[in-house]
Amino acid sequence: MANNLPLHIAIIMDGNGRWAKNRRLPRLAGHRAGAEAVKRTIEAAQQVGIKFLTLYAFSTENWSRPQDEIDGLMDLLCKTLDTYTDEAQKKNYRLLISGSREKLSTAVLQRIDRAVQNTMQNTGLTVNLALNYGARQEIVHAVNALIAAGKKEISMEDVSANLYQPQVPEPELIIRTSGEERLSNFLLWQAAYSEFYFTPVLWPDFNAQELQKALNSYAQRTRRFGGI
Ligand code: FPP
């Protein structure tokens, strides 16, 4: 089983809104419960020995949501990052951010810079927060960096080396909650050989047991990378 443990899991955390709606609560209550699930999942991933955990926290498309929901999400993110930075120090987690800085407020940028800076020496689980993230934008960003460096012809390795976080390996397993079964502009380049796990569980209900179910499913699969 340990042999079949992914090094890197990426999660599309979906279903906060429906979780809140089912309880006749405002959408933001769903996001708050989602932030609790984030904490539980980080703990659980560390416990089972995952080395990299990428979490899709805010996509470039999420800016089209109502402004009060965006403000609430950003506020929640700031609060979570404030407590997370202390927690990360205690538990030896490292935080990385994947995404564009464009459109993010100074308050958010200050917090992410502080969290990244303060945890960079930590050697335990790396939590890579996909924030203001879009995979097509990431690929274009990589190509533009290569053009700026004067490249006339590029290789796949060049693209990989110029993604937002080149030190993060490709995810062996991508999980999406809430019954939706699509990638939604997440890790398009890195997902070339990823296994997918879809669960109807809504993100605020995700926990260590649900993570274990995904890991059990992954452990039973044979990855052939195009071979036989
Ligand atoms: C999808 O639910 C979730 C998001 C758009 C944001 C993810 C945010 C969190 C899990 C909480 C905050 C995160 C951190 C890192 C503190 P949805 O709103 O699309 O749900 P729906 O599809 O049911 O409407």
Short mmCIF file of C-alpha atoms and ligand atoms in Angstrom, two decimals:
data_model
loop_
_atom_site.label_atom_id
_atom_site.label_comp_id
_atom_site.label_asym_id
_atom_site.label_seq_id
_atom_site.Cartn_x
_atom_site.Cartn_y
_atom_site.Cartn_z
CA MET A 1 0.00 0.00 0.00
CA ALA A 2 2.74 2.51 0.98
CA ASN A 3 4.36 1.83 -2.42
CA ASN A 4 1.19 3.02 -4.05
CA LEU A 5 0.93 6.25 -2.11
CA PRO A 6 0.93 9.31 -4.36
CA LEU A 7 3.65 11.86 -3.72
CA HIS A 8 1.36 14.67 -4.82
CA ILE A 9 -2.43 14.97 -4.55
CA ALA A 10 -4.33 17.88 -6.10
CA ILE A 11 -7.90 18.68 -5.08
CA ILE A 12 -10.70 20.63 -6.75
CA MET A 13 -12.66 21.61 -3.65
CA ASP A 14 -16.20 21.89 -4.97
CA GLY A 15 -19.66 22.01 -3.41
CA ASN A 16 -19.44 24.69 -0.70
CA GLY A 17 -22.42 26.54 -2.15
CA ARG A 18 -24.62 23.43 -2.36
CA TRP A 19 -23.63 22.40 1.18
CA ALA A 20 -24.83 25.81 2.43
CA LYS A 21 -27.99 25.73 0.29
CA ASN A 22 -28.93 22.29 1.70
CA ARG A 23 -28.85 23.88 5.14
CA ARG A 24 -30.54 27.15 4.08
CA LEU A 25 -27.39 29.02 5.00
CA PRO A 26 -25.65 31.82 3.06
CA ARG A 27 -23.01 30.65 0.55
CA LEU A 28 -20.28 32.14 2.73
CA ALA A 29 -21.18 29.70 5.53
CA GLY A 30 -20.37 26.95 3.04
CA HIS A 31 -16.98 28.52 2.31
CA ARG A 32 -16.31 28.80 6.04
CA ALA A 33 -17.11 25.12 6.49
CA GLY A 34 -14.89 24.53 3.43
CA ALA A 35 -12.00 26.25 5.18
CA GLU A 36 -12.43 23.81 8.11
CA ALA A 37 -12.27 20.93 5.61
CA VAL A 38 -9.04 22.44 4.26
CA LYS A 39 -7.50 22.25 7.75
CA ARG A 40 -8.67 18.65 8.27
CA THR A 41 -7.38 17.58 4.88
CA ILE A 42 -3.95 19.14 5.40
CA GLU A 43 -3.65 17.27 8.73
CA ALA A 44 -4.82 14.01 7.17
CA ALA A 45 -2.47 14.31 4.19
CA GLN A 46 0.47 14.92 6.51
CA GLN A 47 -0.56 11.92 8.66
CA VAL A 48 -0.61 9.47 5.77
CA GLY A 49 2.69 10.74 4.40
CA ILE A 50 1.70 12.78 1.33
CA LYS A 51 4.50 15.20 0.40
CA PHE A 52 2.64 17.70 -1.83
CA LEU A 53 -0.98 18.83 -1.62
CA THR A 54 -2.33 21.31 -4.18
CA LEU A 55 -5.67 22.91 -3.32
CA TYR A 56 -7.73 24.87 -5.86
CA ALA A 57 -8.83 27.79 -3.68
CA PHE A 58 -9.78 30.43 -6.26
CA SER A 59 -9.79 30.22 -10.04
CA THR A 60 -9.31 33.05 -12.51
CA GLU A 61 -12.96 32.43 -13.47
CA ASN A 62 -14.17 32.91 -9.88
CA TRP A 63 -13.86 36.73 -10.31
CA SER A 64 -17.21 36.56 -12.11
CA ARG A 65 -19.01 35.66 -8.85
CA PRO A 66 -21.01 38.33 -6.97
CA GLN A 67 -18.67 40.89 -5.39
CA ASP A 68 -19.84 40.15 -1.83
CA GLU A 69 -19.00 36.46 -2.27
CA ILE A 70 -15.54 37.37 -3.64
CA ASP A 71 -14.96 39.76 -0.71
CA GLY A 72 -16.09 37.09 1.76
CA LEU A 73 -13.79 34.48 0.20
CA MET A 74 -10.80 36.86 0.22
CA ASP A 75 -11.49 37.78 3.84
CA LEU A 76 -11.72 34.11 4.77
CA LEU A 77 -8.48 33.47 2.94
CA CYS A 78 -6.70 36.25 4.86
CA LYS A 79 -7.98 34.91 8.19
CA THR A 80 -7.03 31.35 7.30
CA LEU A 81 -3.56 32.42 6.17
CA ASP A 82 -3.02 34.31 9.44
CA THR A 83 -3.77 31.27 11.59
CA TYR A 84 -2.25 28.86 9.08
CA THR A 85 1.18 30.54 9.18
CA ASP A 86 1.51 29.83 12.92
CA GLU A 87 0.12 26.31 12.53
CA ALA A 88 2.49 25.63 9.63
CA GLN A 89 5.48 26.60 11.77
CA LYS A 90 4.43 24.20 14.54
CA LYS A 91 3.74 21.33 12.16
CA ASN A 92 6.60 21.90 9.70
CA TYR A 93 4.36 22.55 6.66
CA ARG A 94 5.57 24.67 3.77
CA LEU A 95 3.23 26.94 1.84
CA LEU A 96 3.54 27.74 -1.87
CA ILE A 97 1.17 29.73 -4.05
CA SER A 98 0.36 28.96 -7.69
CA GLY A 99 -1.39 31.67 -9.63
CA SER A 100 -1.28 35.23 -10.81
CA ARG A 101 -0.79 38.19 -8.45
CA GLU A 102 -2.90 40.38 -10.74
CA LYS A 103 -6.17 41.62 -9.20
CA LEU A 104 -5.32 40.30 -5.71
CA SER A 105 -5.56 42.98 -2.99
CA THR A 106 -2.54 44.24 -1.06
CA ALA A 107 -3.99 42.62 2.07
CA VAL A 108 -4.04 39.17 0.41
CA LEU A 109 -0.62 39.65 -1.23
CA GLN A 110 0.97 40.67 2.09
CA ARG A 111 -0.43 37.58 3.80
CA ILE A 112 0.63 35.14 1.13
CA ASP A 113 4.11 36.65 0.97
CA ARG A 114 4.43 36.41 4.74
CA ALA A 115 3.15 32.81 4.83
CA VAL A 116 5.46 31.71 2.00
CA GLN A 117 8.47 33.52 3.47
CA ASN A 118 7.93 32.21 7.01
CA THR A 119 7.48 28.59 5.99
CA MET A 120 10.05 28.23 3.22
CA GLN A 121 12.54 26.34 5.39
CA ASN A 122 9.94 23.79 6.56
CA THR A 123 10.55 20.25 5.37
CA GLY A 124 7.21 18.50 5.97
CA LEU A 125 4.14 18.57 3.75
CA THR A 126 4.14 21.24 1.03
CA VAL A 127 0.72 22.87 0.64
CA ASN A 128 0.47 24.51 -2.76
CA LEU A 129 -2.49 26.87 -2.81
CA ALA A 130 -3.83 27.49 -6.30
CA LEU A 131 -5.06 31.05 -5.90
CA ASN A 132 -6.19 33.25 -8.77
CA TYR A 133 -5.10 30.24 -10.79
CA GLY A 134 -5.90 29.21 -14.35
CA ALA A 135 -4.02 26.44 -16.14
CA ARG A 136 -4.15 28.02 -19.61
CA GLN A 137 -2.87 31.27 -18.11
CA GLU A 138 -0.08 29.28 -16.43
CA ILE A 139 1.01 27.73 -19.74
CA VAL A 140 0.92 31.13 -21.47
CA HIS A 141 2.94 32.57 -18.56
CA ALA A 142 5.56 29.84 -19.05
CA VAL A 143 5.77 30.43 -22.81
CA ASN A 144 6.06 34.21 -22.33
CA ALA A 145 8.89 33.69 -19.83
CA LEU A 146 10.68 31.57 -22.44
CA ILE A 147 10.16 34.21 -25.15
CA ALA A 148 11.49 36.88 -22.76
CA ALA A 149 14.55 34.68 -22.20
CA GLY A 150 15.16 34.75 -25.95
CA LYS A 151 14.19 31.12 -26.75
CA LYS A 152 13.48 30.43 -30.44
CA GLU A 153 12.37 26.84 -29.97
CA ILE A 154 11.06 25.27 -26.78
CA SER A 155 10.93 21.77 -25.33
CA MET A 156 8.43 20.16 -22.98
CA GLU A 157 11.07 20.40 -20.24
CA ASP A 158 11.31 24.17 -20.87
CA VAL A 159 7.56 24.56 -20.35
CA SER A 160 7.59 22.41 -17.18
CA ALA A 161 10.50 24.43 -15.79
CA ASN A 162 8.62 27.72 -16.25
CA LEU A 163 5.28 26.83 -14.66
CA TYR A 164 4.31 28.73 -11.49
CA GLN A 165 5.91 26.19 -9.12
CA PRO A 166 8.37 24.04 -11.07
CA GLN A 167 9.63 22.36 -7.90
CA VAL A 168 6.22 20.74 -7.34
CA PRO A 169 6.05 17.36 -9.13
CA GLU A 170 3.08 16.43 -11.33
CA PRO A 171 0.13 15.12 -9.28
CA GLU A 172 -0.37 11.35 -9.44
CA LEU A 173 -3.92 11.82 -8.15
CA ILE A 174 -6.49 14.56 -8.74
CA ILE A 175 -9.63 14.55 -6.59
CA ARG A 176 -12.80 16.50 -7.32
CA THR A 177 -15.65 16.64 -4.83
CA SER A 178 -19.39 17.33 -5.25
CA GLY A 179 -20.08 14.95 -8.15
CA GLU A 180 -18.74 17.24 -10.91
CA GLU A 181 -16.41 15.42 -13.27
CA ARG A 182 -14.34 18.00 -15.12
CA LEU A 183 -10.99 19.72 -14.81
CA SER A 184 -12.15 23.37 -14.99
CA ASN A 185 -8.84 24.88 -16.14
CA PHE A 186 -6.86 23.16 -13.34
CA LEU A 187 -3.32 21.80 -13.92
CA LEU A 188 -3.87 21.07 -17.62
CA TRP A 189 -0.16 20.55 -18.29
CA GLN A 190 0.61 18.63 -15.11
CA ALA A 191 -2.43 16.33 -15.36
CA ALA A 192 -1.20 14.49 -18.48
CA TYR A 193 -0.81 11.19 -16.58
CA SER A 194 -2.81 11.86 -13.41
CA GLU A 195 -5.39 9.45 -12.07
CA PHE A 196 -8.78 11.02 -11.32
CA TYR A 197 -11.03 10.37 -8.35
CA PHE A 198 -14.52 11.86 -8.30
CA THR A 199 -16.73 11.73 -5.24
CA PRO A 200 -20.26 13.02 -4.62
CA VAL A 201 -19.19 14.21 -1.15
CA LEU A 202 -19.48 18.00 -0.89
CA TRP A 203 -16.20 19.70 0.00
CA PRO A 204 -17.26 20.87 3.53
CA ASP A 205 -17.93 17.19 4.38
CA PHE A 206 -14.51 15.98 3.16
CA ASN A 207 -12.32 14.45 5.87
CA ALA A 208 -9.56 11.90 6.60
CA GLN A 209 -11.87 8.98 5.83
CA GLU A 210 -12.82 10.39 2.42
CA LEU A 211 -9.16 11.01 1.66
CA GLN A 212 -8.43 7.39 2.56
CA LYS A 213 -11.13 6.20 0.15
CA ALA A 214 -9.48 8.17 -2.65
CA LEU A 215 -6.09 6.69 -1.70
CA ASN A 216 -7.53 3.15 -1.67
CA SER A 217 -8.96 3.69 -5.14
CA TYR A 218 -5.64 5.05 -6.38
CA ALA A 219 -3.69 2.11 -4.86
CA GLN A 220 -5.74 -0.35 -6.94
CA ARG A 221 -4.93 1.26 -10.26
CA THR A 222 -2.10 0.37 -12.58
CA ARG A 223 -0.48 3.34 -14.19
CA ARG A 224 1.01 2.50 -17.58
CA PHE A 225 2.03 5.93 -18.94
CA GLY A 226 1.09 4.84 -22.45
CA GLY A 227 2.95 1.50 -22.20
CA ILE A 228 1.34 -1.93 -21.76
C1 FPP B 1 -16.26 25.64 -4.67
O1 FPP B 1 -17.53 25.67 -4.10
C2 FPP B 1 -15.26 26.27 -3.84
C3 FPP B 1 -14.65 27.47 -4.12
C4 FPP B 1 -14.96 28.32 -5.26
C5 FPP B 1 -13.61 28.02 -3.27
C6 FPP B 1 -12.84 27.08 -2.41
C7 FPP B 1 -12.71 27.73 -1.11
C8 FPP B 1 -12.66 27.11 0.09
C9 FPP B 1 -12.61 25.65 0.22
C10 FPP B 1 -12.68 27.88 1.35
C11 FPP B 1 -11.56 28.78 1.59
C12 FPP B 1 -10.25 28.21 1.23
C13 FPP B 1 -9.13 28.42 1.91
C14 FPP B 1 -7.85 27.89 1.41
C15 FPP B 1 -9.16 29.11 3.17
P1 FPP B 1 -18.70 26.37 -4.89
O2 FPP B 1 -18.93 27.69 -4.26
O3 FPP B 1 -18.40 26.41 -6.34
O4 FPP B 1 -19.86 25.37 -4.58
P2 FPP B 1 -21.15 25.08 -5.47
O5 FPP B 1 -20.65 24.53 -6.79
O6 FPP B 1 -21.91 24.08 -4.67
O7 FPP B 1 -21.88 26.38 -5.62
#
